[in-house]
mmCIF file of C-alpha atoms in Angstrom:
data_model
loop_
_atom_site.group_PDB
_atom_site.id
_atom_site.type_symbol
_atom_site.label_atom_id
_atom_site.label_comp_id
_atom_site.label_asym_id
_atom_site.label_seq_id
_atom_site.Cartn_x
_atom_site.Cartn_y
_atom_site.Cartn_z
ATOM 1 C CA MET A 1 -0.038 0.059 -0.058
ATOM 2 C CA GLU A 2 3.109 2.319 0.086
ATOM 3 C CA SER A 3 2.415 3.598 -3.250
ATOM 4 C CA ALA A 4 -1.150 4.477 -2.744
ATOM 5 C CA SER A 5 -2.771 7.880 -2.900
ATOM 6 C CA VAL A 6 -5.577 9.336 -0.539
ATOM 7 C CA LEU A 7 -8.405 11.171 -2.103
ATOM 8 C CA LEU A 8 -10.592 13.458 0.213
ATOM 9 C CA LEU A 9 -13.961 12.219 -1.268
ATOM 10 C CA SER A 10 -17.330 13.853 -0.506
ATOM 11 C CA GLY A 11 -19.357 12.260 -2.861
ATOM 12 C CA GLY A 12 -20.003 15.586 -4.554
ATOM 13 C CA VAL A 13 -19.460 16.197 -8.326
ATOM 14 C CA GLU A 14 -15.625 17.255 -8.155
ATOM 15 C CA SER A 15 -14.410 14.579 -5.729
ATOM 16 C CA VAL A 16 -16.326 11.592 -7.716
ATOM 17 C CA THR A 17 -15.136 12.948 -10.976
ATOM 18 C CA LEU A 18 -11.451 12.950 -9.695
ATOM 19 C CA LEU A 19 -11.987 9.580 -8.412
ATOM 20 C CA HIS A 20 -12.850 8.338 -11.716
ATOM 21 C CA GLN A 21 -9.924 10.172 -13.416
ATOM 22 C CA LEU A 22 -7.406 8.622 -10.996
ATOM 23 C CA ALA A 23 -8.959 5.248 -11.457
ATOM 24 C CA SER A 24 -8.718 5.467 -15.283
ATOM 25 C CA GLN A 25 -5.140 6.484 -14.867
ATOM 26 C CA GLY A 26 -4.543 3.282 -12.937
ATOM 27 C CA GLU A 27 -3.529 5.271 -9.803
ATOM 28 C CA ALA A 28 -3.875 3.030 -6.470
ATOM 29 C CA VAL A 29 -6.176 5.340 -4.296
ATOM 30 C CA GLN A 30 -7.946 5.111 -1.203
ATOM 31 C CA GLY A 31 -10.998 7.450 -0.604
ATOM 32 C CA LEU A 32 -11.181 9.303 2.943
ATOM 33 C CA PHE A 33 -14.947 10.233 3.833
ATOM 34 C CA ILE A 34 -15.080 12.968 6.550
ATOM 35 C CA ASP A 35 -18.423 13.317 8.494
ATOM 36 C CA TYR A 36 -18.141 16.642 10.411
ATOM 37 C CA GLY A 37 -21.654 16.901 11.318
ATOM 38 C CA GLN A 38 -22.952 18.262 8.084
ATOM 39 C CA ARG A 39 -26.473 17.918 7.357
ATOM 40 C CA ALA A 40 -25.963 15.773 4.171
ATOM 41 C CA ALA A 41 -23.353 13.428 5.775
ATOM 42 C CA PRO A 42 -25.579 10.267 5.289
ATOM 43 C CA GLN A 43 -26.219 11.261 1.647
ATOM 44 C CA GLU A 44 -22.905 12.365 0.839
ATOM 45 C CA ARG A 45 -21.233 9.045 2.196
ATOM 46 C CA ALA A 46 -23.617 6.965 0.429
ATOM 47 C CA ALA A 47 -22.555 8.581 -2.904
ATOM 48 C CA ALA A 48 -19.250 8.137 -1.945
ATOM 49 C CA GLU A 49 -19.406 4.377 -1.182
ATOM 50 C CA ASP A 50 -21.362 3.770 -4.250
ATOM 51 C CA ASN A 51 -18.726 5.282 -6.700
ATOM 52 C CA CYS A 52 -15.895 3.590 -4.678
ATOM 53 C CA ALA A 53 -17.640 0.183 -5.091
ATOM 54 C CA ARG A 54 -18.173 0.621 -8.696
ATOM 55 C CA LEU A 55 -14.464 1.100 -9.226
ATOM 56 C CA GLY A 56 -13.221 -1.428 -6.405
ATOM 57 C CA VAL A 57 -11.700 1.542 -4.468
ATOM 58 C CA GLU A 58 -11.734 1.247 -0.556
ATOM 59 C CA LEU A 59 -13.350 4.131 1.232
ATOM 60 C CA VAL A 60 -12.391 4.934 4.741
ATOM 61 C CA PRO A 61 -14.839 6.696 6.737
ATOM 62 C CA LEU A 62 -13.718 9.299 9.592
ATOM 63 C CA ASP A 63 -16.723 10.199 12.151
ATOM 64 C CA LEU A 64 -16.422 13.629 13.473
ATOM 65 C CA GLY A 65 -20.119 14.167 13.828
ATOM 66 C CA ALA A 66 -20.124 15.348 17.394
ATOM 67 C CA VAL A 67 -17.530 17.902 16.659
ATOM 68 C CA GLY A 68 -19.929 19.327 13.877
ATOM 69 C CA ASP A 69 -22.727 18.956 16.336
ATOM 70 C CA VAL A 70 -20.930 21.418 18.555
ATOM 71 C CA PHE A 71 -20.274 23.917 16.065
ATOM 72 C CA ARG A 72 -23.785 23.712 14.706
ATOM 73 C CA ARG A 73 -25.664 24.784 17.994
ATOM 74 C CA GLY A 74 -27.842 27.555 17.558
ATOM 75 C CA GLN A 75 -27.455 27.478 13.518
ATOM 76 C CA GLU A 76 -30.122 24.735 12.616
ATOM 77 C CA ARG A 77 -31.960 27.445 10.140
ATOM 78 C CA LYS A 78 -28.574 28.083 8.378
ATOM 79 C CA ALA A 79 -27.937 26.252 5.134
ATOM 80 C CA HIS A 80 -24.411 25.905 5.395
ATOM 81 C CA VAL A 81 -21.736 23.479 6.642
ATOM 82 C CA PRO A 82 -21.189 23.682 10.496
ATOM 83 C CA LEU A 83 -17.366 23.576 10.468
ATOM 84 C CA PRO A 84 -15.694 26.931 9.184
ATOM 85 C CA HIS A 85 -12.511 26.436 7.239
ATOM 86 C CA ARG A 86 -13.465 22.821 6.794
ATOM 87 C CA ASN A 87 -10.542 22.311 4.444
ATOM 88 C CA LEU A 88 -7.972 23.333 7.172
ATOM 89 C CA VAL A 89 -9.355 20.203 9.109
ATOM 90 C CA ALA A 90 -9.966 17.795 6.157
ATOM 91 C CA LEU A 91 -6.512 18.464 5.017
ATOM 92 C CA ALA A 92 -4.814 18.045 8.158
ATOM 93 C CA LEU A 93 -6.658 14.597 8.707
ATOM 94 C CA GLY A 94 -6.098 13.631 5.220
ATOM 95 C CA LEU A 95 -2.102 14.424 5.676
ATOM 96 C CA SER A 96 -2.240 12.615 8.737
ATOM 97 C CA TYR A 97 -3.859 9.592 7.228
ATOM 98 C CA ALA A 98 -1.719 9.477 4.189
ATOM 99 C CA ALA A 99 1.424 9.559 6.204
ATOM 100 C CA SER A 100 -0.063 6.861 8.352
ATOM 101 C CA LEU A 101 -0.380 4.561 5.204
ATOM 102 C CA GLY A 102 2.985 5.530 3.771
ATOM 103 C CA ALA A 103 0.892 7.276 0.866
ATOM 104 C CA ARG A 104 2.978 9.947 -1.114
ATOM 105 C CA ARG A 105 -0.217 11.862 -2.549
ATOM 106 C CA LEU A 106 -3.247 13.687 -0.991
ATOM 107 C CA HIS A 107 -5.798 14.547 -3.586
ATOM 108 C CA LEU A 108 -8.105 17.472 -3.238
ATOM 109 C CA ALA A 109 -10.782 18.037 -5.722
ATOM 110 C CA ALA A 110 -11.059 21.755 -5.414
ATOM 111 C CA ASN A 111 -12.257 23.691 -8.522
ATOM 112 C CA ARG A 112 -11.305 27.190 -10.002
ATOM 113 C CA GLN A 113 -14.128 29.067 -8.193
ATOM 114 C CA ASP A 114 -13.475 27.412 -4.916
ATOM 115 C CA THR A 115 -10.111 29.306 -4.996
ATOM 116 C CA VAL A 116 -12.077 32.454 -4.953
ATOM 117 C CA ASP A 117 -14.971 31.543 -2.790
ATOM 118 C CA TYR A 118 -13.292 29.632 0.329
ATOM 119 C CA ALA A 119 -10.329 31.054 2.042
ATOM 120 C CA SER A 120 -9.292 27.275 2.682
ATOM 121 C CA SER A 121 -9.230 26.657 -1.019
ATOM 122 C CA SER A 122 -7.401 29.708 -1.797
ATOM 123 C CA HIS A 123 -4.144 29.478 -3.819
ATOM 124 C CA ALA A 124 -2.395 31.203 -0.994
ATOM 125 C CA PHE A 125 -3.737 28.787 1.677
ATOM 126 C CA LEU A 126 -2.843 25.760 -0.443
ATOM 127 C CA ALA A 127 0.712 26.858 -1.069
ATOM 128 C CA GLN A 128 1.170 27.398 2.758
ATOM 129 C CA PHE A 129 -0.155 23.793 3.378
ATOM 130 C CA ARG A 130 2.109 22.542 0.900
ATOM 131 C CA LEU A 131 5.000 24.256 2.803
ATOM 132 C CA MET A 132 3.792 22.650 6.110
ATOM 133 C CA SER A 133 3.283 19.277 4.778
ATOM 134 C CA GLY A 134 6.881 19.347 3.286
ATOM 135 C CA LEU A 135 8.144 20.154 6.802
ATOM 136 C CA LEU A 136 6.270 17.345 8.361
ATOM 137 C CA GLY A 137 7.312 14.556 5.626
ATOM 138 C CA ASP A 138 6.875 13.690 1.802
ATOM 139 C CA VAL A 139 2.997 13.651 1.400
ATOM 140 C CA GLN A 140 2.386 15.929 -1.719
ATOM 141 C CA LEU A 141 -0.897 17.759 -1.955
ATOM 142 C CA VAL A 142 -2.256 17.385 -5.490
ATOM 143 C CA THR A 143 -5.043 19.500 -6.854
ATOM 144 C CA PRO A 144 -5.668 18.237 -10.359
ATOM 145 C CA LEU A 145 -8.842 20.066 -11.148
ATOM 146 C CA ILE A 146 -7.954 23.583 -9.528
ATOM 147 C CA GLY A 147 -7.568 25.036 -13.022
ATOM 148 C CA LEU A 148 -11.242 23.758 -14.025
ATOM 149 C CA SER A 149 -14.640 25.520 -13.867
ATOM 150 C CA LYS A 150 -17.341 23.267 -12.420
ATOM 151 C CA THR A 151 -18.740 22.972 -15.966
ATOM 152 C CA GLU A 152 -15.431 21.984 -17.290
ATOM 153 C CA ILE A 153 -15.239 19.309 -14.595
ATOM 154 C CA VAL A 154 -18.572 17.968 -15.433
ATOM 155 C CA ALA A 155 -17.627 17.755 -19.226
ATOM 156 C CA ARG A 156 -14.626 15.676 -18.317
ATOM 157 C CA GLY A 157 -16.503 13.349 -16.112
ATOM 158 C CA ILE A 158 -18.997 12.878 -18.878
ATOM 159 C CA GLY A 159 -16.086 11.743 -21.088
ATOM 160 C CA LEU A 160 -14.990 9.243 -17.973
ATOM 161 C CA GLY A 161 -18.405 7.769 -17.793
ATOM 162 C CA VAL A 162 -19.344 9.391 -14.559
ATOM 163 C CA ASP A 163 -23.091 8.500 -13.420
ATOM 164 C CA TYR A 164 -23.574 11.924 -11.785
ATOM 165 C CA ALA A 165 -27.089 10.870 -10.699
ATOM 166 C CA THR A 166 -24.913 8.801 -7.974
ATOM 167 C CA THR A 167 -23.517 12.063 -6.606
ATOM 168 C CA TYR A 168 -24.835 14.364 -3.986
ATOM 169 C CA SER A 169 -24.479 18.127 -3.789
ATOM 170 C CA CYS A 170 -27.102 19.486 -1.630
ATOM 171 C CA LEU A 171 -26.341 21.378 1.768
ATOM 172 C CA LEU A 172 -29.571 20.462 3.331
ATOM 173 C CA GLY A 173 -29.495 16.672 3.269
ATOM 174 C CA TYR A 174 -32.821 16.173 1.457
ATOM 175 C CA PRO A 175 -33.233 12.630 -0.170
ATOM 176 C CA LEU A 176 -33.742 14.774 -3.303
ATOM 177 C CA HIS A 177 -31.507 17.820 -3.939
ATOM 178 C CA CYS A 178 -33.468 20.861 -2.760
ATOM 179 C CA GLY A 179 -32.593 22.635 -6.086
ATOM 180 C CA ARG A 180 -31.952 26.273 -3.923
ATOM 181 C CA CYS A 181 -29.085 25.941 -1.722
ATOM 182 C CA PRO A 182 -25.877 27.398 -3.088
ATOM 183 C CA GLN A 183 -24.487 24.121 -3.945
ATOM 184 C CA CYS A 184 -27.655 22.918 -5.850
ATOM 185 C CA VAL A 185 -27.716 26.271 -7.768
ATOM 186 C CA LYS A 186 -23.818 25.942 -8.848
ATOM 187 C CA ARG A 187 -24.584 22.213 -9.588
ATOM 188 C CA ARG A 188 -27.638 23.037 -11.868
ATOM 189 C CA GLU A 189 -25.818 25.803 -13.541
ATOM 190 C CA ALA A 190 -22.829 23.550 -14.382
ATOM 191 C CA PHE A 191 -24.706 20.706 -15.972
ATOM 192 C CA HIS A 192 -26.752 23.147 -17.782
ATOM 193 C CA GLU A 193 -23.763 24.837 -19.345
ATOM 194 C CA ALA A 194 -22.228 21.275 -19.902
ATOM 195 C CA GLY A 195 -25.486 20.212 -21.899
ATOM 196 C CA TYR A 196 -25.794 17.398 -19.476
ATOM 197 C CA GLU A 197 -29.603 16.613 -18.470
ATOM 198 C CA GLU A 198 -29.976 15.458 -14.959
ATOM 199 C CA PRO A 199 -32.793 12.831 -14.440
ATOM 200 C CA GLU A 200 -36.431 13.858 -14.150
ATOM 201 C CA GLY A 201 -37.223 14.402 -10.397
ATOM 202 C CA PHE A 202 -33.729 14.639 -9.154
ATOM 203 C CA TYR A 203 -34.567 18.010 -7.830
ATOM 204 C CA ARG A 204 -37.522 18.917 -5.198
ATOM 205 C CA THR A 205 -38.140 22.126 -6.685
ATOM 206 C CA ALA A 206 -38.322 23.586 -10.245
#
């Protein structure tokens, strides 16, 4: 297992696309799913498990649900993740897990817009994280999709044969995507721009 890579896998569009891309390249990879108390954790994990099973990839779950519950107190009506700067936590855990495996690469499926929208996905932050990981060992942080828009990632995934009906993006954790939260809006726009029709009834709302 010393040559294995670790992929932070949320079950969403980007990470599932990257999972299929790595598999198509023959890279030995393990998926790492982190439950940090997000509302959609069960649906995200099911999506991650489904795609790993399709590709014969091992998925390792980490349960930080109790931590997320503490952060979410008093925020039940807010449609966002409970853990501020979640990539700071996810990358630290991913780095530690990769080191425990003897893996040489840690994959993060950030896209181009993420570098603008989220401080913990910015180029400056990722550069500093790479510097820190270099001080700690030889695990390399890899972001293969960071130069691509969500639309371009969807187009790439279509070429790889990704079944996007098996992915999950909604922040609210409904069995069907709400269609209105920020992640659903970004998803719908990307699929529309890529010319990809999602299944009828995929969203709760028109």
